[in-house]
PDB file of C-alpha atoms and ligand atoms in Angstrom:
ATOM      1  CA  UNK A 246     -24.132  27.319   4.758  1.00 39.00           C
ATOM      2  CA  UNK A 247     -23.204  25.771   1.118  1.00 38.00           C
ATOM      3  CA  UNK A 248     -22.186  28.882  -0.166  1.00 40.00           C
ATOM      4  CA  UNK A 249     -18.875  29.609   1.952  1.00 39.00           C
ATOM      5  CA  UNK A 250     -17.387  26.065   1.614  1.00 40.00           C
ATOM      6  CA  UNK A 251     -18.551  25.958  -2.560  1.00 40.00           C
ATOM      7  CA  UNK A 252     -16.643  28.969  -2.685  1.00 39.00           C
ATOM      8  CA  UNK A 253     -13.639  28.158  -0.125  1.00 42.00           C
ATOM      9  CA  UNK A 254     -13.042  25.121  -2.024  1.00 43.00           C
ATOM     10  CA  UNK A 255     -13.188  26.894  -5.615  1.00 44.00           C
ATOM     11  CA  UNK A 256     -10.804  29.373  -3.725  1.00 50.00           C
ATOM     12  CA  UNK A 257      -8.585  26.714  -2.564  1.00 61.00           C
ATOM     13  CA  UNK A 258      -8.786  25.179  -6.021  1.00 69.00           C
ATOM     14  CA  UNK A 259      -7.264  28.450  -7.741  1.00 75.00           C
ATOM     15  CA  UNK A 260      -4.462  28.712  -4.989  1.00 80.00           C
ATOM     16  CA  UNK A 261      -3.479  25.308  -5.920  1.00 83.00           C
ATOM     17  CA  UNK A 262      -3.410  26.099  -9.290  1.00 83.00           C
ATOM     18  CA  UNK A 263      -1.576  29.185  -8.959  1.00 85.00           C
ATOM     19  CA  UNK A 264       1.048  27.232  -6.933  1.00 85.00           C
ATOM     20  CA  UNK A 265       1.622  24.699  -9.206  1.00 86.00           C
ATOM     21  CA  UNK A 266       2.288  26.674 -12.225  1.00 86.00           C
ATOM     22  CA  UNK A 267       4.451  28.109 -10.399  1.00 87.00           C
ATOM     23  CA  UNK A 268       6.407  24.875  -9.610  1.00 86.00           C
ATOM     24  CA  UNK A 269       6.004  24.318 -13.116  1.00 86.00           C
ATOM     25  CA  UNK A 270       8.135  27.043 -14.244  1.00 87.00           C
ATOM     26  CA  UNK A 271      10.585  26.977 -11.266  1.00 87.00           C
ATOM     27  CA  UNK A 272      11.498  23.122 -12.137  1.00 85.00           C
ATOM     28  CA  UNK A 273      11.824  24.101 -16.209  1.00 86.00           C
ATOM     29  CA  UNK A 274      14.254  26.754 -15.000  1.00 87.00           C
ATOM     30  CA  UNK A 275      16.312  24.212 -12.119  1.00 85.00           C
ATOM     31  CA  UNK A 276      15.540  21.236 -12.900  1.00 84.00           C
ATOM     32  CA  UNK A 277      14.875  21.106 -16.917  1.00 85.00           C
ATOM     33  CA  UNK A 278      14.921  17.302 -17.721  1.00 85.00           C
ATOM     34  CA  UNK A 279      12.877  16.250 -14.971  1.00 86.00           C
ATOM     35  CA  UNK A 280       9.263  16.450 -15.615  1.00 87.00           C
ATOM     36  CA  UNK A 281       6.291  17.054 -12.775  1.00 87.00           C
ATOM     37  CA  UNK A 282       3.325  14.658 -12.382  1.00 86.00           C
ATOM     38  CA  UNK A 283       1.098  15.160  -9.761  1.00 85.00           C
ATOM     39  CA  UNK A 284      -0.687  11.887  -7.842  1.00 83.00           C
ATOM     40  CA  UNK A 285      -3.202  11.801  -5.524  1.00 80.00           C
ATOM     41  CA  UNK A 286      -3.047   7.624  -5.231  1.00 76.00           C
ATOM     42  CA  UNK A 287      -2.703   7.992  -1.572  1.00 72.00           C
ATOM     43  CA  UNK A 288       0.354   5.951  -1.204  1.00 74.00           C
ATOM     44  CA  UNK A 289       2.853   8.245  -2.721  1.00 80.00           C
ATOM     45  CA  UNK A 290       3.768  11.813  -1.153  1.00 86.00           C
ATOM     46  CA  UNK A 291       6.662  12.260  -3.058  1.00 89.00           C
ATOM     47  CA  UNK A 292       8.740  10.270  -5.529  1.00 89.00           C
ATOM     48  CA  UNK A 293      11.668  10.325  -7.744  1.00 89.00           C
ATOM     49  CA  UNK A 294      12.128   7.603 -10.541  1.00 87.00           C
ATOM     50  CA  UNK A 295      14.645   7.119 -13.730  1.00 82.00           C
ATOM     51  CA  UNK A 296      17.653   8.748 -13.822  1.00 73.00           C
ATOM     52  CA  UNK A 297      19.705  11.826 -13.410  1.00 68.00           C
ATOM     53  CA  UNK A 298      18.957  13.798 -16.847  1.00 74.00           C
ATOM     54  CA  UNK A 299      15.894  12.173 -17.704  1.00 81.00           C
ATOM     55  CA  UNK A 300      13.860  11.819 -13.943  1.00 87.00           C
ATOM     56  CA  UNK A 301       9.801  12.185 -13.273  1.00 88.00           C
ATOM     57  CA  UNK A 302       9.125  13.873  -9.806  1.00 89.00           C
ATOM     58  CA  UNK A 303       6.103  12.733  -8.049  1.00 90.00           C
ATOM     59  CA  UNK A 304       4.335  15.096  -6.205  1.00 90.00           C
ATOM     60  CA  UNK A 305       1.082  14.444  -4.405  1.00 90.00           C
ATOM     61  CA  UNK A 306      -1.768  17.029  -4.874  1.00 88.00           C
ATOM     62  CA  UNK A 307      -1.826  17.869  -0.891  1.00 89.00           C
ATOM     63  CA  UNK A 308       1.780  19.191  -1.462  1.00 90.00           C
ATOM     64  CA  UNK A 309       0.619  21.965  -2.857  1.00 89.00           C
ATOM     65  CA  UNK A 310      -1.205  23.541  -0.158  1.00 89.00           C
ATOM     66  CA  UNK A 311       2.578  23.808   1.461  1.00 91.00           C
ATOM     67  CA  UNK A 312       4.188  26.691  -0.946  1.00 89.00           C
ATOM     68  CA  UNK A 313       6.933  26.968   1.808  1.00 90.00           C
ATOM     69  CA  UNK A 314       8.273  23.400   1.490  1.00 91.00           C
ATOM     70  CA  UNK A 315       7.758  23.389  -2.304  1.00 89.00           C
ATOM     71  CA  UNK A 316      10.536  26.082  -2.698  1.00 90.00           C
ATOM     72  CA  UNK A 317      12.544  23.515  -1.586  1.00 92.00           C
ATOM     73  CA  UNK A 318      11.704  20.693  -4.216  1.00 91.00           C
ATOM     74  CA  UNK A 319      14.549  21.894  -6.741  1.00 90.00           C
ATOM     75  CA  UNK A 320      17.344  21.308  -3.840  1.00 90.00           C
ATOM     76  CA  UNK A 321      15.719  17.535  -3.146  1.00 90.00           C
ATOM     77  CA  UNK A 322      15.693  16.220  -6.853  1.00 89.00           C
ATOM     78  CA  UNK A 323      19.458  18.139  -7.398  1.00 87.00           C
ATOM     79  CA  UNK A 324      19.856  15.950  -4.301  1.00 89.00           C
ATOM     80  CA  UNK A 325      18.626  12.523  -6.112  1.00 87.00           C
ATOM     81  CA  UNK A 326      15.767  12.607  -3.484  1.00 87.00           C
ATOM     82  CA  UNK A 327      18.346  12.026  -0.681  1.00 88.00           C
ATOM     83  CA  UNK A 328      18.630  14.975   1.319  1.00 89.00           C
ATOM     84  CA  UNK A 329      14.522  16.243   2.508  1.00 90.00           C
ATOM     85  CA  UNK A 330      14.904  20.036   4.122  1.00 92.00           C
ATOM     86  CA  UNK A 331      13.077  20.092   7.350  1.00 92.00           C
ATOM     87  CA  UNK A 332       9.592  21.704   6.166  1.00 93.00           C
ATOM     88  CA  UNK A 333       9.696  19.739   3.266  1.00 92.00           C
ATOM     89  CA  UNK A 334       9.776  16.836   5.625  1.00 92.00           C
ATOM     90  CA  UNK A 335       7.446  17.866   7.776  1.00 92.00           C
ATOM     91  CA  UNK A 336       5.119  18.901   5.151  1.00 91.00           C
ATOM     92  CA  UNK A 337       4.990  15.667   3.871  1.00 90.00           C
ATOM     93  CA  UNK A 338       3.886  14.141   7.259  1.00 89.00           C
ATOM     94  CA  UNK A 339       1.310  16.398   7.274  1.00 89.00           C
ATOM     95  CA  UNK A 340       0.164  15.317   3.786  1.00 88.00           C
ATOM     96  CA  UNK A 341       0.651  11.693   4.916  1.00 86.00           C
ATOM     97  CA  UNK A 342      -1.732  12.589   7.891  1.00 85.00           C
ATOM     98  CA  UNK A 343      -4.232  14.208   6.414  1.00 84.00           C
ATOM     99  CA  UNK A 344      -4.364  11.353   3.752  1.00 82.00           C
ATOM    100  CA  UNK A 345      -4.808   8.940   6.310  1.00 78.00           C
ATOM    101  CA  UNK A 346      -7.114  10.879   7.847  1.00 76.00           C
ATOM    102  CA  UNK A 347      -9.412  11.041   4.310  1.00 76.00           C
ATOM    103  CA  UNK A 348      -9.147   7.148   4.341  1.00 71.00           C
ATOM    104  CA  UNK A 349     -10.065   6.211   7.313  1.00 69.00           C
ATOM    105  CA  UNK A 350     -13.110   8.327   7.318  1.00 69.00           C
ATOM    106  CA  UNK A 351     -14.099   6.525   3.973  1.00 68.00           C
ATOM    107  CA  UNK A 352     -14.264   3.080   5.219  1.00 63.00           C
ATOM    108  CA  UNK A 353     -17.512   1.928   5.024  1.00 61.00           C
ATOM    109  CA  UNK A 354     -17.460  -1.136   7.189  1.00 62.00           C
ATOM    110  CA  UNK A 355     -17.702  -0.666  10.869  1.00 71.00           C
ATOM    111  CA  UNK A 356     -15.519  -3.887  12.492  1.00 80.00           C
ATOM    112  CA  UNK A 357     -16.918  -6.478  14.139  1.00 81.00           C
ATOM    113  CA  UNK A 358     -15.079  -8.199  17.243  1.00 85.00           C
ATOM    114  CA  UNK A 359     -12.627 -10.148  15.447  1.00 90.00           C
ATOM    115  CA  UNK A 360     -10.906 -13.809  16.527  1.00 90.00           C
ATOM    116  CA  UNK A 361      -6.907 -14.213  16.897  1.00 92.00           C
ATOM    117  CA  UNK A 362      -4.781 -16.912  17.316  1.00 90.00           C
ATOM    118  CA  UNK A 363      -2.812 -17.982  20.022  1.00 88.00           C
ATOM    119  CA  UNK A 364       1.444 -16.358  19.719  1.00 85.00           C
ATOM    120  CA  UNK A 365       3.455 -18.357  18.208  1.00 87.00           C
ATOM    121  CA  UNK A 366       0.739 -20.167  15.806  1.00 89.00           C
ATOM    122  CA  UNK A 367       0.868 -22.531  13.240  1.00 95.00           C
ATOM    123  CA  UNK A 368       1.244 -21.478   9.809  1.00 96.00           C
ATOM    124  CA  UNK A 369       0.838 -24.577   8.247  1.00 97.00           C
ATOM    125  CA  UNK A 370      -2.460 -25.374   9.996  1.00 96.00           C
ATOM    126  CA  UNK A 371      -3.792 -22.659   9.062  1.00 96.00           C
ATOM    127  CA  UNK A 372      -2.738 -22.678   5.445  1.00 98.00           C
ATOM    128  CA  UNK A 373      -3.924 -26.630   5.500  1.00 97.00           C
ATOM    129  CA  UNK A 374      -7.561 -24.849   6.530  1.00 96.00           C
ATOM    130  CA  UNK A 375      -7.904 -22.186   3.714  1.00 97.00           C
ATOM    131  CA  UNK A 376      -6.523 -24.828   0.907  1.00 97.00           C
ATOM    132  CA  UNK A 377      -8.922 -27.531   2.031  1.00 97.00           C
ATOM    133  CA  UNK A 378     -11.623 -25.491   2.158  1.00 96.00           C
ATOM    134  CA  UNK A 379     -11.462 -23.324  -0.772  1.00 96.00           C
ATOM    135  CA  UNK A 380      -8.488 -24.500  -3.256  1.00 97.00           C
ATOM    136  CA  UNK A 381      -8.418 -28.274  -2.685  1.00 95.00           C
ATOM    137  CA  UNK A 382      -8.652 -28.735  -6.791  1.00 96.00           C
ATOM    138  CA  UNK A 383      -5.623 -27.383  -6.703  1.00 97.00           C
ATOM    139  CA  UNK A 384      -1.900 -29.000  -5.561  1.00 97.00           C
ATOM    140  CA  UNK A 385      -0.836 -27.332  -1.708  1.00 97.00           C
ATOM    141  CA  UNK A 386       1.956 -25.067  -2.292  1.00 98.00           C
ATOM    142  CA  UNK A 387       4.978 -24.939   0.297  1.00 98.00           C
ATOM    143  CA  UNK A 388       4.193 -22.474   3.097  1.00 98.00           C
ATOM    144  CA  UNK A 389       7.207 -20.507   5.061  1.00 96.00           C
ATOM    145  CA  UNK A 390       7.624 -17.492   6.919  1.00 95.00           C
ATOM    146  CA  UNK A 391      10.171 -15.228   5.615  1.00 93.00           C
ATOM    147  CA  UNK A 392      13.416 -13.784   7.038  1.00 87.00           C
ATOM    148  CA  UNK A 393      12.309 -11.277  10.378  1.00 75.00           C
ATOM    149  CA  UNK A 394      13.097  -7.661   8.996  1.00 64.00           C
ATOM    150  CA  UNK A 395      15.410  -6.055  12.134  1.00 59.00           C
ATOM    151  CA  UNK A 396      11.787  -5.044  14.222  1.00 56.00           C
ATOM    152  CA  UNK A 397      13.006  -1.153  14.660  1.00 62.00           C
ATOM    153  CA  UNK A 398      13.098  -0.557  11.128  1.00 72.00           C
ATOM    154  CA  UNK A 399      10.555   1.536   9.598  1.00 76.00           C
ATOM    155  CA  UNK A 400       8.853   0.372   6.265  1.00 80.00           C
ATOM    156  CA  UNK A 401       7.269   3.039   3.439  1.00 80.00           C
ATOM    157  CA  UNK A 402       5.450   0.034   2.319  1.00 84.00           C
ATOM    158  CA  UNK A 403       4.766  -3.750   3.142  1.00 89.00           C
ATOM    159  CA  UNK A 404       4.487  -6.916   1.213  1.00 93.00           C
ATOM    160  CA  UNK A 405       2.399  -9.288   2.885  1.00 96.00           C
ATOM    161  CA  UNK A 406       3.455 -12.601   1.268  1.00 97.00           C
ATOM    162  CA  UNK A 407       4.236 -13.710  -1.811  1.00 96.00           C
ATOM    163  CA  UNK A 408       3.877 -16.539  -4.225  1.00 97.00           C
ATOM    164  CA  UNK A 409       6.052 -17.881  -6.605  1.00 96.00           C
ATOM    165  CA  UNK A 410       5.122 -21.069  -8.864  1.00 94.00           C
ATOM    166  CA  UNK A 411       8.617 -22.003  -9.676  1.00 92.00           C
ATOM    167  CA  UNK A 412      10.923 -24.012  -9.202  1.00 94.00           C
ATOM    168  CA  UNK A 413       7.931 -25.798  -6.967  1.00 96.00           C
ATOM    169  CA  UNK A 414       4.617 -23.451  -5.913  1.00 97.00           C
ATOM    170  CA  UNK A 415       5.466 -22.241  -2.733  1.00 98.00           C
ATOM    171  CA  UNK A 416       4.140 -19.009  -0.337  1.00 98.00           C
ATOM    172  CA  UNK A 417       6.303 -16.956   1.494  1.00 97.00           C
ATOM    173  CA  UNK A 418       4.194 -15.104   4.636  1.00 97.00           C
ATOM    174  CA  UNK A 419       5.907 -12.021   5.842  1.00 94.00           C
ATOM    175  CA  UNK A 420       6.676 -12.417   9.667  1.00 92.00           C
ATOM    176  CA  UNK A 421       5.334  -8.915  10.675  1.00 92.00           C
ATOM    177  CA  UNK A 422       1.790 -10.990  10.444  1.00 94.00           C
ATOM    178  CA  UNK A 423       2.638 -12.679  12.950  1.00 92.00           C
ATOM    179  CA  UNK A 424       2.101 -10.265  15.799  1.00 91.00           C
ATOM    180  CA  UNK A 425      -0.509 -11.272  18.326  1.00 92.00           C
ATOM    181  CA  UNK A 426      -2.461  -8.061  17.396  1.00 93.00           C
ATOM    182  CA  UNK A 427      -3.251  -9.358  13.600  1.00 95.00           C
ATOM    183  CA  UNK A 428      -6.690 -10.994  13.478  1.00 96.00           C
ATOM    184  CA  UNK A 429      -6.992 -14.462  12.062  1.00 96.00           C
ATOM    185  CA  UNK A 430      -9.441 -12.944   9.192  1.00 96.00           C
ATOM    186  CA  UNK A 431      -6.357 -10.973   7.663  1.00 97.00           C
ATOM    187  CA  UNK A 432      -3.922 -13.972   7.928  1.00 97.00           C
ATOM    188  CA  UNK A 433      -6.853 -16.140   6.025  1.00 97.00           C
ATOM    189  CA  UNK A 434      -7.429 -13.268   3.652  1.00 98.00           C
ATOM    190  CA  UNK A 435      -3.269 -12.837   2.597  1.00 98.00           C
ATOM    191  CA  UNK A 436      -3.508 -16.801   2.440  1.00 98.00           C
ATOM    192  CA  UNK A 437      -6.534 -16.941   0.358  1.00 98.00           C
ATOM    193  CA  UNK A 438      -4.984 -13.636  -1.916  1.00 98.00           C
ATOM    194  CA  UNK A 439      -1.518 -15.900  -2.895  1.00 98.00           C
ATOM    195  CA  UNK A 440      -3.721 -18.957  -3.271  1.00 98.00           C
ATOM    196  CA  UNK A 441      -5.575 -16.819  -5.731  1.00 97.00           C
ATOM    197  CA  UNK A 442      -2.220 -16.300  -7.494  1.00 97.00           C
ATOM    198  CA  UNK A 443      -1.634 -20.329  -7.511  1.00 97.00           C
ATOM    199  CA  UNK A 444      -5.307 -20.589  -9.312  1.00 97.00           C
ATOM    200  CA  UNK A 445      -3.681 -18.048 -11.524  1.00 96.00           C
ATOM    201  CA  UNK A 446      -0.413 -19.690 -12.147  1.00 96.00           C
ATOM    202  CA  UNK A 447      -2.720 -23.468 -12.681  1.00 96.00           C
ATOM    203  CA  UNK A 448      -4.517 -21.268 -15.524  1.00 95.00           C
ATOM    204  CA  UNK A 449      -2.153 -19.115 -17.220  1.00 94.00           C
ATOM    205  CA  UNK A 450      -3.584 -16.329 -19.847  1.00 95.00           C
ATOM    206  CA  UNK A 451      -0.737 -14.839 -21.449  1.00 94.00           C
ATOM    207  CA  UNK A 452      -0.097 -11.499 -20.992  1.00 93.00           C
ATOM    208  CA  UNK A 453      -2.834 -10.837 -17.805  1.00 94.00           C
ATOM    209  CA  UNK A 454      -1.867  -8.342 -14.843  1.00 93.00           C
ATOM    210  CA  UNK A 455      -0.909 -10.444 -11.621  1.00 92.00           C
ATOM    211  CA  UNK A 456      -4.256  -8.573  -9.994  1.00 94.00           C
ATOM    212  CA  UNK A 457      -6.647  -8.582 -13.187  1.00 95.00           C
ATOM    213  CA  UNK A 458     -10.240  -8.480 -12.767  1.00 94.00           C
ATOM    214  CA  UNK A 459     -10.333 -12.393 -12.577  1.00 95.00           C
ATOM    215  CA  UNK A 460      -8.062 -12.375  -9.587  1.00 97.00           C
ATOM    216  CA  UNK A 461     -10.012  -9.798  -8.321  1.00 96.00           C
ATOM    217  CA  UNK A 462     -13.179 -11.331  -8.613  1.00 96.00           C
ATOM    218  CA  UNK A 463     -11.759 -14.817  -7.252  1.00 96.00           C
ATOM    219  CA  UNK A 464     -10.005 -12.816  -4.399  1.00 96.00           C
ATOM    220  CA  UNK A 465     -13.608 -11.323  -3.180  1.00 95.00           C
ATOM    221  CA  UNK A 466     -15.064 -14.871  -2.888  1.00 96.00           C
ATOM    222  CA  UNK A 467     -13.557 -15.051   0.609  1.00 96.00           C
ATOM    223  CA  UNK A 468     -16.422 -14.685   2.695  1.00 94.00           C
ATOM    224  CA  UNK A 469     -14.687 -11.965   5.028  1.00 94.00           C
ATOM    225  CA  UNK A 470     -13.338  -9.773   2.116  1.00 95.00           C
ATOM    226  CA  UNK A 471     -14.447  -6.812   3.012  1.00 92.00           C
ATOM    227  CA  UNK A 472     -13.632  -6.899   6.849  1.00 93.00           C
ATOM    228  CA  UNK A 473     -10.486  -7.949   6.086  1.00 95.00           C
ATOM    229  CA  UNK A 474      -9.475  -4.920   3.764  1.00 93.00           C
ATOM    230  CA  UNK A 475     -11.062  -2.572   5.783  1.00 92.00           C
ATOM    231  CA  UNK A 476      -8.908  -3.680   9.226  1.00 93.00           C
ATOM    232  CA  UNK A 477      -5.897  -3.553   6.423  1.00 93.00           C
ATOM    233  CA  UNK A 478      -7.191  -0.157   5.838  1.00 89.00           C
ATOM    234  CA  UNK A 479      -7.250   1.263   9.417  1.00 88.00           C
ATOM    235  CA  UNK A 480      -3.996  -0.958  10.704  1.00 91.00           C
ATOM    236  CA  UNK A 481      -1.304  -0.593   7.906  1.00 91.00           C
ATOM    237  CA  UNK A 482       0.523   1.834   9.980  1.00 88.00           C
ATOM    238  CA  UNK A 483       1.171  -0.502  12.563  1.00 89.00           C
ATOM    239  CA  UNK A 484       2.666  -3.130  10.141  1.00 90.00           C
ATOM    240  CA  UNK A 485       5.018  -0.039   8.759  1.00 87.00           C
ATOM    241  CA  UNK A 486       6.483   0.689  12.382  1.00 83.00           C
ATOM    242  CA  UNK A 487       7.107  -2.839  12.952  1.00 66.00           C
TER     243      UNK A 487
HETATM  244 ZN1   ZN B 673      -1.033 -10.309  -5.205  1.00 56.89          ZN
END
């Protein structure tokens, strides 16, 4: 039974390569100063970045399994990434799907039944919990909800809050978390996360990543981690749609 798939996936494998040197040489012809890199990060299908004359296309690996929708890749970046054919389109929402798809299936954590909160609830309670419990060596930054984003609007990606230290430490929560569906383990984790980034900001190292390994390793100490990231895992969508 091994043998087919070893040899389906070498098979595939060669097509792929095939199809992208062929990209490779169609963009040097159409498209000479922007250069190809291929992702497979999950996040991004496609991308453009810098400018006209001097641009890097991002193309996600799955995309080249759709040869049809490639052909039309040229036409996009002449287009600064505005206008997407119809099969390119769709061939990205395939990718997308199939991504998701690979994801999901990799979570290891089943989830357990998980508490909410009662709609509308209160921020700063809950904020008051996680600091007390976990950060009280450190000052309570101001907590807010930020500006609703119009509800309809569709999102490629979400910040969940975010923390500033200046002029005064404060935490801005992103109002899409507060839809009754959200469990109260994921509003605790995003709180614990920025109060992470005000243990950060209380012991500066110059020059370290906003997410180094010491964040990452003080970000883990909350005791539902795991849960919490793997919900994130299976529910982003929902955040995205609004
Ligand atoms: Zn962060």
């Amino acid at each position: 039974m091994s043998q087919p798939a070893v040899a389906n996936l070498i098979g595939g494998q060669d097509a792929r390569h095939g199809r992208l040197e062929r990209l490779h040489a169609e963009l040097s012809a159409r498209c000479p100063t922007c250069r190809l890199r291929l992702n497979r990060n999950g996040k991004t299908m496609l991308s453009l970045r810098g400018r006209p004359g001097a641009s890097v296309v991002s193309v996600h690996v799955g995309l080249l399994d759709h040869p049809d929708a490639l052909t039309d890749l040229p036409e996009w970046i002449a287009s600064n990434g505005r206008r997407t054919s119809p099969r390119l389109r769709h061939a990205l929402q395939e990718v997308w799907r199939d991504q998701r798809q690979h994801h999901l299936a990799a979570i290891p954590v089943a989830l357990p039944d998980l508490d909410y909160l009662p709609t509308p609830f209160n921020l700063a309670a809950l904020f008051d919990h996680i600091h007390t419990t976990w950060f009280v060596h450190l000052s309570k930054p101001a907590i807010h909800w930020g500006r609703n984003s119009p509800r309809r609007r569709r999102l490629s990606s979400i910040r969940f809050a975010c923390y500033r230290s200046r002029p005064q430490p404060a935490i801005v929560v992103n109002p899409r978390l507060g839809q009754p569906w959200v469990p109260r383990i994921f509003l605790e984790h995003v709180l614990y996360h920025e109060l992470c980034h005000h243990a950060q900001a209380n012991a500066p190292i110059r020059g370290e990543p906003p997410h180094s390994r010491r964040f990452r390793q003080w970000e883990s100490q909350y005791p539902h981690h795991e849960i919490a990231r793997a919900w994130k895992k299976v529910n982003l969508e929902r955040f995205l749609v609004g």
